[in-house]
XYZ file of C-alpha atoms in Angstrom:
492
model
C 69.991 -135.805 -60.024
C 73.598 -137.086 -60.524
C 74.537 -137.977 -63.478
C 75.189 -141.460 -62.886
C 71.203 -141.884 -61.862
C 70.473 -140.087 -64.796
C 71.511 -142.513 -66.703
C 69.922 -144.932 -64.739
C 66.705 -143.467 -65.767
C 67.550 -142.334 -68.970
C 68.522 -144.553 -71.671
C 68.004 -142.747 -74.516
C 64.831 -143.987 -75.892
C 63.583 -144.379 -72.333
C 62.916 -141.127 -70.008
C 61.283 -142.476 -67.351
C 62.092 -145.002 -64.308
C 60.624 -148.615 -63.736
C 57.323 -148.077 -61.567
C 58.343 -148.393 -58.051
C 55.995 -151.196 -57.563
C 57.088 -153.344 -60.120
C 60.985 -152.398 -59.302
C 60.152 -153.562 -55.438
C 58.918 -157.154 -56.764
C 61.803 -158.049 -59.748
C 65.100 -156.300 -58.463
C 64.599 -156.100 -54.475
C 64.644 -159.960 -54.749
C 68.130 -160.058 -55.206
C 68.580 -157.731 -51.468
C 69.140 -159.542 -48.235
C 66.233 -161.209 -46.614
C 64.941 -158.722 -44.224
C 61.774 -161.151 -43.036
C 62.097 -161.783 -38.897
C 60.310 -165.304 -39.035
C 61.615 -165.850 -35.487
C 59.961 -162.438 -34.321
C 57.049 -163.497 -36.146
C 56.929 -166.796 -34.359
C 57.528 -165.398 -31.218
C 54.392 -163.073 -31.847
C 51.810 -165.595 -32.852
C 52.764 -167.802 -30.144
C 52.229 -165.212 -26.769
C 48.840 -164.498 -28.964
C 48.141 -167.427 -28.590
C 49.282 -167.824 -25.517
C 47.196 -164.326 -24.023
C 43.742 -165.793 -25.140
C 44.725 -169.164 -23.719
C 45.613 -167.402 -20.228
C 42.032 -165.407 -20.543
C 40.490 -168.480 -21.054
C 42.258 -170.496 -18.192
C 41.208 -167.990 -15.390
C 37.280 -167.180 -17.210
C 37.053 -171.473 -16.408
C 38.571 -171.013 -12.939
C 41.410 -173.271 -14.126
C 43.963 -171.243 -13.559
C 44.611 -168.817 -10.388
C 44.255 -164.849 -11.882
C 46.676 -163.228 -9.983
C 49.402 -165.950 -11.698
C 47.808 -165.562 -14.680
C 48.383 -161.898 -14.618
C 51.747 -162.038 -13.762
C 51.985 -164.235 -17.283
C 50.135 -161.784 -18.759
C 52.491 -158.427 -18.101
C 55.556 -160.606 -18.502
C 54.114 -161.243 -22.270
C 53.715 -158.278 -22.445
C 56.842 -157.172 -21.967
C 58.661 -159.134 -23.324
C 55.934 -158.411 -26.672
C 57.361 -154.486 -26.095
C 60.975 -155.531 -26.283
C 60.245 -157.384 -29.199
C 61.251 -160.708 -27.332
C 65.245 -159.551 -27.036
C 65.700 -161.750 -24.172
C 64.076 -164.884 -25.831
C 66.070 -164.558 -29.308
C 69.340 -164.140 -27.322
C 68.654 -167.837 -25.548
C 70.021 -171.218 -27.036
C 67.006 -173.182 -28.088
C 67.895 -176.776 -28.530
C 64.717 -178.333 -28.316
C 62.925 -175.452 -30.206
C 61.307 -171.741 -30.295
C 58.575 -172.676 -27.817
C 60.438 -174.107 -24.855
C 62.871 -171.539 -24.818
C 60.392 -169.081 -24.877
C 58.280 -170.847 -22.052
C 62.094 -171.582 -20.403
C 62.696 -167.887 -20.104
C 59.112 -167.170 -17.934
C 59.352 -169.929 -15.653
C 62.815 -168.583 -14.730
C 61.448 -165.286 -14.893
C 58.165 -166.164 -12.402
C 59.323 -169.480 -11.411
C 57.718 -172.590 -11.917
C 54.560 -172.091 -10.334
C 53.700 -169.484 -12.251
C 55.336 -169.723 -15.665
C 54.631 -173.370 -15.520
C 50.957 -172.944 -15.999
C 50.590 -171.470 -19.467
C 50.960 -174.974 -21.304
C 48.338 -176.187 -19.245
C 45.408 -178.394 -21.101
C 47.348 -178.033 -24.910
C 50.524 -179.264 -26.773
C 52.886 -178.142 -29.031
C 50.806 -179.966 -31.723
C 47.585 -177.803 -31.502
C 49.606 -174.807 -30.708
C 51.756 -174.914 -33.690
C 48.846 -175.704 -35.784
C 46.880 -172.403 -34.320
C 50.206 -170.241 -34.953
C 50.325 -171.493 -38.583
C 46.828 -170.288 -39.537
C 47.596 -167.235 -37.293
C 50.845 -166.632 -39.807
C 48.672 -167.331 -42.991
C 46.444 -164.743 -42.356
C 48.672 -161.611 -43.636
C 49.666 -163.005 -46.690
C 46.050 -164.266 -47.488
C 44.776 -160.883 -46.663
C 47.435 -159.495 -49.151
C 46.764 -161.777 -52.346
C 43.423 -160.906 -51.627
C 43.559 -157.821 -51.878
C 46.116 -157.834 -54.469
C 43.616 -160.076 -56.449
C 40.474 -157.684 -55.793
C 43.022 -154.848 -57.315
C 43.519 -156.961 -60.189
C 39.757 -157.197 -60.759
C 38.938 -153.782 -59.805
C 41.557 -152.731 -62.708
C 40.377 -155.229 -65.595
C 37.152 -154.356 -64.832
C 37.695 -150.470 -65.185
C 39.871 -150.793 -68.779
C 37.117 -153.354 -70.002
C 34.514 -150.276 -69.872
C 36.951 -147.993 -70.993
C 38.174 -149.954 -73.899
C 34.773 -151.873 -74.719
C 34.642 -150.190 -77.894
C 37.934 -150.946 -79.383
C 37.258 -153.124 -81.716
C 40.335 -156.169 -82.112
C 40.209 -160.145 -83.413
C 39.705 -162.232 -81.006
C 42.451 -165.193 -81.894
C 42.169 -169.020 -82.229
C 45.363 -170.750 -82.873
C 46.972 -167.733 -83.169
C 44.873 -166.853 -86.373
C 41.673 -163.907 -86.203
C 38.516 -165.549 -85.796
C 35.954 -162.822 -85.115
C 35.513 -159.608 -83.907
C 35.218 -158.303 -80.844
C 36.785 -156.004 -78.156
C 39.785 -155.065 -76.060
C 37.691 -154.419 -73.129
C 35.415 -157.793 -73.887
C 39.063 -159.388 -73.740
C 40.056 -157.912 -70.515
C 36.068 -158.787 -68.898
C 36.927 -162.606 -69.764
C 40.096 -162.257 -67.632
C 38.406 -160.441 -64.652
C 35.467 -163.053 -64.946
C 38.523 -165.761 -64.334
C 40.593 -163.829 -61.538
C 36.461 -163.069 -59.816
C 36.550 -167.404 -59.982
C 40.286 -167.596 -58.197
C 39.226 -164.783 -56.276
C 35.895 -166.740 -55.234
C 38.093 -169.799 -55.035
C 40.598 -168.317 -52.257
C 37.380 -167.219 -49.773
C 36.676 -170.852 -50.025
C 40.111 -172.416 -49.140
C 40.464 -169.501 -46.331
C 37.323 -171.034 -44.781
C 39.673 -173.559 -42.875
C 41.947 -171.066 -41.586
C 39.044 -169.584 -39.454
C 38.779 -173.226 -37.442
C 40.811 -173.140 -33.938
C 42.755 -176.069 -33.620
C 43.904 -174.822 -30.032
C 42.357 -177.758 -27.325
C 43.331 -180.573 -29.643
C 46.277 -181.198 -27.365
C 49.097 -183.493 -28.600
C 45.536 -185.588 -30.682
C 43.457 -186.260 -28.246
C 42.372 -183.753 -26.825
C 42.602 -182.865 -22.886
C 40.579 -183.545 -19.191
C 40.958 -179.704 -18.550
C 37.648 -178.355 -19.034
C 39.054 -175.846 -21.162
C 36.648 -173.718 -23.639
C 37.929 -173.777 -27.169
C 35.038 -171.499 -28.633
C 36.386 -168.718 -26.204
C 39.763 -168.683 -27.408
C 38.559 -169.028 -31.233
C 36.761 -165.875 -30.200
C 39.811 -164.452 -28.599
C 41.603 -165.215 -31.620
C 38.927 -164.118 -34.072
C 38.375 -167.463 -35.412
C 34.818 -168.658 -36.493
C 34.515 -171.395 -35.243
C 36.416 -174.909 -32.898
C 37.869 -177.511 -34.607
C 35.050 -180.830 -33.731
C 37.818 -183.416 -33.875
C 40.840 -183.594 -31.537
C 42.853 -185.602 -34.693
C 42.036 -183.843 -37.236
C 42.784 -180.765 -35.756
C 46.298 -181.696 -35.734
C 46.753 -183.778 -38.511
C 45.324 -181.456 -41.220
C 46.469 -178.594 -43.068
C 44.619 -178.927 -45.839
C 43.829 -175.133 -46.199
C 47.923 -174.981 -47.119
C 46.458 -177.244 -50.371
C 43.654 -175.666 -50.874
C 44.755 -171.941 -50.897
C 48.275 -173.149 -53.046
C 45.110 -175.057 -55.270
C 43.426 -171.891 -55.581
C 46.382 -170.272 -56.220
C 47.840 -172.110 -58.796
C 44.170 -171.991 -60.731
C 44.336 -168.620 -60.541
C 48.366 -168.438 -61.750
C 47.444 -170.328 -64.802
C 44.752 -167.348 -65.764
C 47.574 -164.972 -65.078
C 50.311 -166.930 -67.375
C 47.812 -167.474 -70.173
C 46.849 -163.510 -70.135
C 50.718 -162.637 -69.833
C 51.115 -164.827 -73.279
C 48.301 -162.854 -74.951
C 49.718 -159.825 -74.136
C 53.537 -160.322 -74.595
C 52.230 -161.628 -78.364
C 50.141 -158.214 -78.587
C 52.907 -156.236 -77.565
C 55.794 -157.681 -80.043
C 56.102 -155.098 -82.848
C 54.912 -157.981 -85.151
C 51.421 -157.230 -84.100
C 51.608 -153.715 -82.478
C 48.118 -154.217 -80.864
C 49.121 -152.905 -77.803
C 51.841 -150.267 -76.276
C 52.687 -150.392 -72.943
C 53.819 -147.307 -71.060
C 57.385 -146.662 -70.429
C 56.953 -146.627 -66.831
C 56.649 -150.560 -67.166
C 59.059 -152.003 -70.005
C 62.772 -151.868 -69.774
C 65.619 -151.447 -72.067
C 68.796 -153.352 -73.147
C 72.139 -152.725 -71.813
C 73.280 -153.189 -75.584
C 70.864 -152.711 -78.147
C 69.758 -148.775 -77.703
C 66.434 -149.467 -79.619
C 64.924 -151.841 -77.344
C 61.260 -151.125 -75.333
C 60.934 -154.527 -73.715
C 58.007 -155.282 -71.810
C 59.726 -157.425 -69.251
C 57.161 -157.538 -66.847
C 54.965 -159.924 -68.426
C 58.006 -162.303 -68.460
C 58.365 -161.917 -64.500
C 54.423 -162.714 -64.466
C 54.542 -166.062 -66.639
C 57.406 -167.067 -64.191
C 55.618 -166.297 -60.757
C 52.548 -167.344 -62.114
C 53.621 -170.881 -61.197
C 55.000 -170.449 -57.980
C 52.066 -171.606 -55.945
C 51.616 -174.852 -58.549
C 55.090 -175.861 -57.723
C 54.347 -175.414 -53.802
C 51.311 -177.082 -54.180
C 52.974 -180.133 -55.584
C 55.640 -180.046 -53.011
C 53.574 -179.300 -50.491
C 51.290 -182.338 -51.514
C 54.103 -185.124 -51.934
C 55.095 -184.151 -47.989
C 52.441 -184.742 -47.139
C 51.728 -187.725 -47.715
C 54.714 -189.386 -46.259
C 52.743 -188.709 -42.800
C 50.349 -190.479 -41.170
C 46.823 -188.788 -40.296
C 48.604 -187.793 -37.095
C 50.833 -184.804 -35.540
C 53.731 -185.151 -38.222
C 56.902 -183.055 -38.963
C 56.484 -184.037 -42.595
C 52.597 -182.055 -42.697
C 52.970 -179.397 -40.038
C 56.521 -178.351 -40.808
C 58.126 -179.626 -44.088
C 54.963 -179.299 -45.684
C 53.970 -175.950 -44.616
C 57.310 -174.139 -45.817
C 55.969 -173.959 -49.141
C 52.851 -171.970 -48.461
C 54.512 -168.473 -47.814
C 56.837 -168.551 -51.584
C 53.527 -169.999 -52.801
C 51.275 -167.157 -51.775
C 54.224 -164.549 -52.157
C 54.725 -165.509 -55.966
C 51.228 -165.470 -57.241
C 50.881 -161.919 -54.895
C 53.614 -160.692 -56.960
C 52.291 -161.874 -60.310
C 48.825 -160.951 -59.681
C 50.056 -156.838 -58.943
C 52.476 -156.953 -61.661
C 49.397 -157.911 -64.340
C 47.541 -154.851 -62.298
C 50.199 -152.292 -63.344
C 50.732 -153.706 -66.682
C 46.883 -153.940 -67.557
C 46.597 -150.478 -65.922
C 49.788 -148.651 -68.063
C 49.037 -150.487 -71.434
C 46.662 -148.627 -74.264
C 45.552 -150.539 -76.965
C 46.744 -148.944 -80.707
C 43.274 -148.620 -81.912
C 43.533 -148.207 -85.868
C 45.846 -151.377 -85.511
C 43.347 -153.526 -83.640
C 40.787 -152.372 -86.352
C 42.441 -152.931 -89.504
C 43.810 -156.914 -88.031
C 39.717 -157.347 -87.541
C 39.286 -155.907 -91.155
C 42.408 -158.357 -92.762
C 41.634 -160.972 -90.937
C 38.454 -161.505 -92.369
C 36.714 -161.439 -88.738
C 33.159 -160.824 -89.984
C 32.747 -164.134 -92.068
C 31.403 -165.855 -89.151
C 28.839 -163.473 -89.256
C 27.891 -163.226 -92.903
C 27.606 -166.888 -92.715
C 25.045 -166.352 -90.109
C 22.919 -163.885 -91.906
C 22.406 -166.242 -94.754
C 21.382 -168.961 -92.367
C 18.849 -166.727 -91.147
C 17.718 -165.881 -94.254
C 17.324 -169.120 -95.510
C 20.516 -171.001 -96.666
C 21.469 -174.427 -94.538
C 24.451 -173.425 -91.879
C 26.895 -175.902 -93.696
C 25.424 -174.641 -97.141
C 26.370 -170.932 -95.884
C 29.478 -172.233 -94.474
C 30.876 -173.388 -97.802
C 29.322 -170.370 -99.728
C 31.403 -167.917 -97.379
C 34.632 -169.742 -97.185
C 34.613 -169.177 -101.128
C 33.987 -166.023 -100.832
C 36.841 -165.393 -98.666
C 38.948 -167.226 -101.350
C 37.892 -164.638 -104.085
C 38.777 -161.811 -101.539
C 42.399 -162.802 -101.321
C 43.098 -163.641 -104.405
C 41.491 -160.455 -106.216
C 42.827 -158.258 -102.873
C 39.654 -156.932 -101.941
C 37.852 -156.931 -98.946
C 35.356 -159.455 -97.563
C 32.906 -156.570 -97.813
C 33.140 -156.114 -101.890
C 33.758 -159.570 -102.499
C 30.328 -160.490 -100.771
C 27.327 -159.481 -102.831
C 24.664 -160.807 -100.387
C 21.245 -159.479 -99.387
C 21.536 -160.484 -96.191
C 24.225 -158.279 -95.603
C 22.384 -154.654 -97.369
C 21.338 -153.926 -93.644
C 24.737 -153.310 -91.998
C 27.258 -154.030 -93.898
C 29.987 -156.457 -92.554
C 32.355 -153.160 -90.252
C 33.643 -155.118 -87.355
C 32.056 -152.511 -84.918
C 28.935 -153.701 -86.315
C 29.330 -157.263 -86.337
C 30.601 -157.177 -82.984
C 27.993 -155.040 -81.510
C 25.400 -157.480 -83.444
C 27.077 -160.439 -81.351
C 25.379 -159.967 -78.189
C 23.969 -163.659 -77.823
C 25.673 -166.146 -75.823
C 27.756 -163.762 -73.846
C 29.859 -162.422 -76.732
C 31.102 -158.809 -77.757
C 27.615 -156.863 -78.100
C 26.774 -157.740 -74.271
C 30.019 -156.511 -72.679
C 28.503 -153.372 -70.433
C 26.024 -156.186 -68.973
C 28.637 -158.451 -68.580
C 30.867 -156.131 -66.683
C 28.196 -154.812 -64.815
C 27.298 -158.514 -64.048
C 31.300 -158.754 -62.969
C 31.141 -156.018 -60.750
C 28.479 -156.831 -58.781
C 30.104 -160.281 -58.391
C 33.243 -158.679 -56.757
C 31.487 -156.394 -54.100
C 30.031 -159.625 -53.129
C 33.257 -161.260 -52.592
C 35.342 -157.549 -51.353
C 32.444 -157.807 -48.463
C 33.605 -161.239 -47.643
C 36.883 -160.452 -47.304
C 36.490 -156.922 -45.786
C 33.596 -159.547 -42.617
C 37.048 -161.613 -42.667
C 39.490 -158.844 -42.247
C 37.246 -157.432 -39.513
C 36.741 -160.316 -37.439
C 40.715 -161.078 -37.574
C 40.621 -157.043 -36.393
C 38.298 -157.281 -34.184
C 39.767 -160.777 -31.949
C 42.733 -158.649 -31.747
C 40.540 -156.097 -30.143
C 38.239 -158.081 -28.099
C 42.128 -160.155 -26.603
C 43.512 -156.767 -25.930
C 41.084 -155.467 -23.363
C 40.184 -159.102 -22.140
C 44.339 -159.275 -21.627
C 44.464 -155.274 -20.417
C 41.273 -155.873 -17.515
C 42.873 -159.424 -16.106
C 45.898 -157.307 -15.837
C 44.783 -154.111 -14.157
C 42.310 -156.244 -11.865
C 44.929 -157.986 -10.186
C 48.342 -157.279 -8.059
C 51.256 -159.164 -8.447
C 51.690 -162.615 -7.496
């Protein structure tokens, strides 16, 4: 190691390096764009365009032989990663300079076939949900990390006993991990939330034509099944007017960014040394450039801020759209659109920088204990045995509150100050209160409440693992459909 990295590394206080997964999200933002969007294009499009072909000659539309001819050209050209395309002008667009280049490749009578019974409309709305599906797939998974993570720390750390906190003053006990459950029970509801909005991306759009649809007695359902879509869109206009799963996976989204923001408050206050409930590991905190003391846990800042990526999109997304009518419109399938991918890319990168942070941070235990102990976090509960025991709730209320005078101004604890029978049985320990509170969901029913959780996100990892594979297996199912009509016949 030069010396120079070593001081990278090392700061002093500091031995180790960022995690390379949270350096990849906050610094390599500032490298040059290295996303081929063009390539990408280029590559959903002759998908597109394979099925479609398949489809053409299963009908008898089109002849095979010229439809085989398409087919190894696409190929080809799929091998060379489309160098001849990108190196054309394109003045009226990706598409016709793509479809320019075979018909001067096989001439007209060939090349001039693949657009046959479809538009530019339904094909650009097919290539969109074709684009959408790898950064789903990735905040998916990212988000069944998360969940996977909170869950694990909320069994590890469902003993730790800590306030919980309303208006930033202890309230009652209960745990870390009973904390961390309530934040995987609202990333399982995004989570659920984003299999829902994802629904529409498994409609084909491709037969809507330009909006209404064509005379060729094409067969959408084969090319959804091609394309390892579900299902065919019913309605020629709708199927290329809508995007509405752009809105409703930016929705989903941005519900699930404000769970990640809210936790990234909770635990930037938990971290300060004010509190000191929480340490995170040095693998994920960074240092100042000036002040040689400093351990700061930047990373929750960076979540707060991408947390909201996907509600800005959506709002963006939202006013361009309507400035269209329900019809084919630049302003819906293109201006619109844009925002999806920083949308989805944002909340991605939130949603694995809470993973490593929840994952690297350890709760300081004694800490979390004696806040529940000076807080007075067991009132609630002494208020409760007297109710039981007899005393009206507002009676007991009153009674308690008192008592929790007398404790701070003679500076003992609620425990002494409290001379109660209906405490004799366990005392007023914040372990015990909190493992007393297991009604209504609270602290003392954590383990069934996780277990509860986890079942809940196998459910919803199978639905995405059925998605993945049907997205896995069109690809298949197009690849030996495409490799057959191209063996089975000679050259045109």
């Amino acid at each position: 190691m030069t010396t120079a990295t070593a001081r990278g590394i090392d700061t002093g206080r500091l031995k180790a390096a960022l995690d390379a997964e949270a350096h990849r999200i906050v610094y390599d933002q500032y490298l040059p764009q290295t996303t081929d969007g063009l390539g990408e294009e280029l590559r959903c499009i002759s998908e597109v365009d394979r099925a479609h072909l398949i489809m053409l000659t299963e009908r008898g539309i089109v002849d095979t032989g010229r439809a085989a001819a398409l087919l190894r050209t696409i190929g080809e050209l799929r091998e060379q990663d489309f160098a001849p395309v990108r190196a054309l002008p394109m003045p009226r667009g990706v598409y016709l300079a793509y479809e320019g280049h075979l018909i001067e490749r096989l001439g007209d009578l060939t090349g001039g076939i693949l657009h046959t019974g479809r538009s530019r409309n339904d094909l650009n709305a097919t290539t969109t949900r074709l684009k959408a599906r790898g950064p789903y797939l990735a905040l998916l998974d990212a988000v069944d990390r998360l969940a996977g993570v909170l869950l694990a720390k909320a069994e590890e750390y469902r003993d730790v006993v800590m306030p919980a906190y309303t208006h930033g003053q202890p309230a009652v006990p209960i745990s870390y991990g009973h904390y961390l459950a309530g934040i995987a029970a609202a990333v399982l509801r995004a989570y659920e939330s984003l299999l829902d909005a994802g629904r529409q991306i498994d409609v084909n759009p491709l037969g809507a034509g330009a909006i209404g649809g064509t005379s060729v007695p094409i067969d959408p359902r084969r090319t959804a099944e091609l394309l390892g879509f579900d299902s065919a869109a019913p309605n020629s206009v709708d199927a290329v007017a809508s995007r509405d799963f752009v809105l409703d996976l930016l929705s989903a989204s941005a519900a699930l960014g404000v769970a990640l923001a809210r936790a990234g408050r909770d635990l930037s206050t938990w971290t300060s040394e004010e509190f000191g409930l929480l340490r995170v590991g040095d693998t994920l905190v960074g240092s100042s450039s000036m002040m040689p003391q400093k351990r700061n846990p930047f990373l929750l800042e960076h979540i707060q801020g991408r947390s909201s990526a996907a509600l800005g999109a959506f709002v963006a997304a939202a006013t361009a759209m309507t400035t269209g009518g329900y019809t084919n419109a630049i302003a819906v399938g293109t201006e619109a659109v844009r925002h999806l991918w920083p949308g989805l890319r944002g909340t991605t990168e939130a949603v694995t920088l809470l993973s490593l942070v929840v994952a690297g941070t350890e709760p300081e235990r004694d800490r979390m204990e004696r806040r529940a102990v000076d807080g007075f976090t067991s009132a609630t509960y002494l208020a409760e045995r007297l109710v039981l025991d007899g005393t009206p709730f507002r009676a007991a209320h009153h009674q308690v509150g008192e008592t929790v005078l007398d404790a701070l101004e003679t500076g003992r604890p609620l425990a002494d100050a409290a001379r109660f029978a209906a405490v004799e049985d366990g005392g007023l320990a914040p372990d015990r209160v909190m493992a007393a509170c297991a009604h209504g969901g609270g602290p003392g029913s954590t383990a069934d409440g996780i277990h509860t959780l986890t079942a809940r996100r196998d459910t919803l990892r199978a639905a995405t693992d059925a998605r993945r594979a049907r997205w896995s297996d069109g690809a298949g199912l197009l690849s030996r459909a495409v490799a057959e009509a191209v063996t089975s016949c000679r050259p045109v």
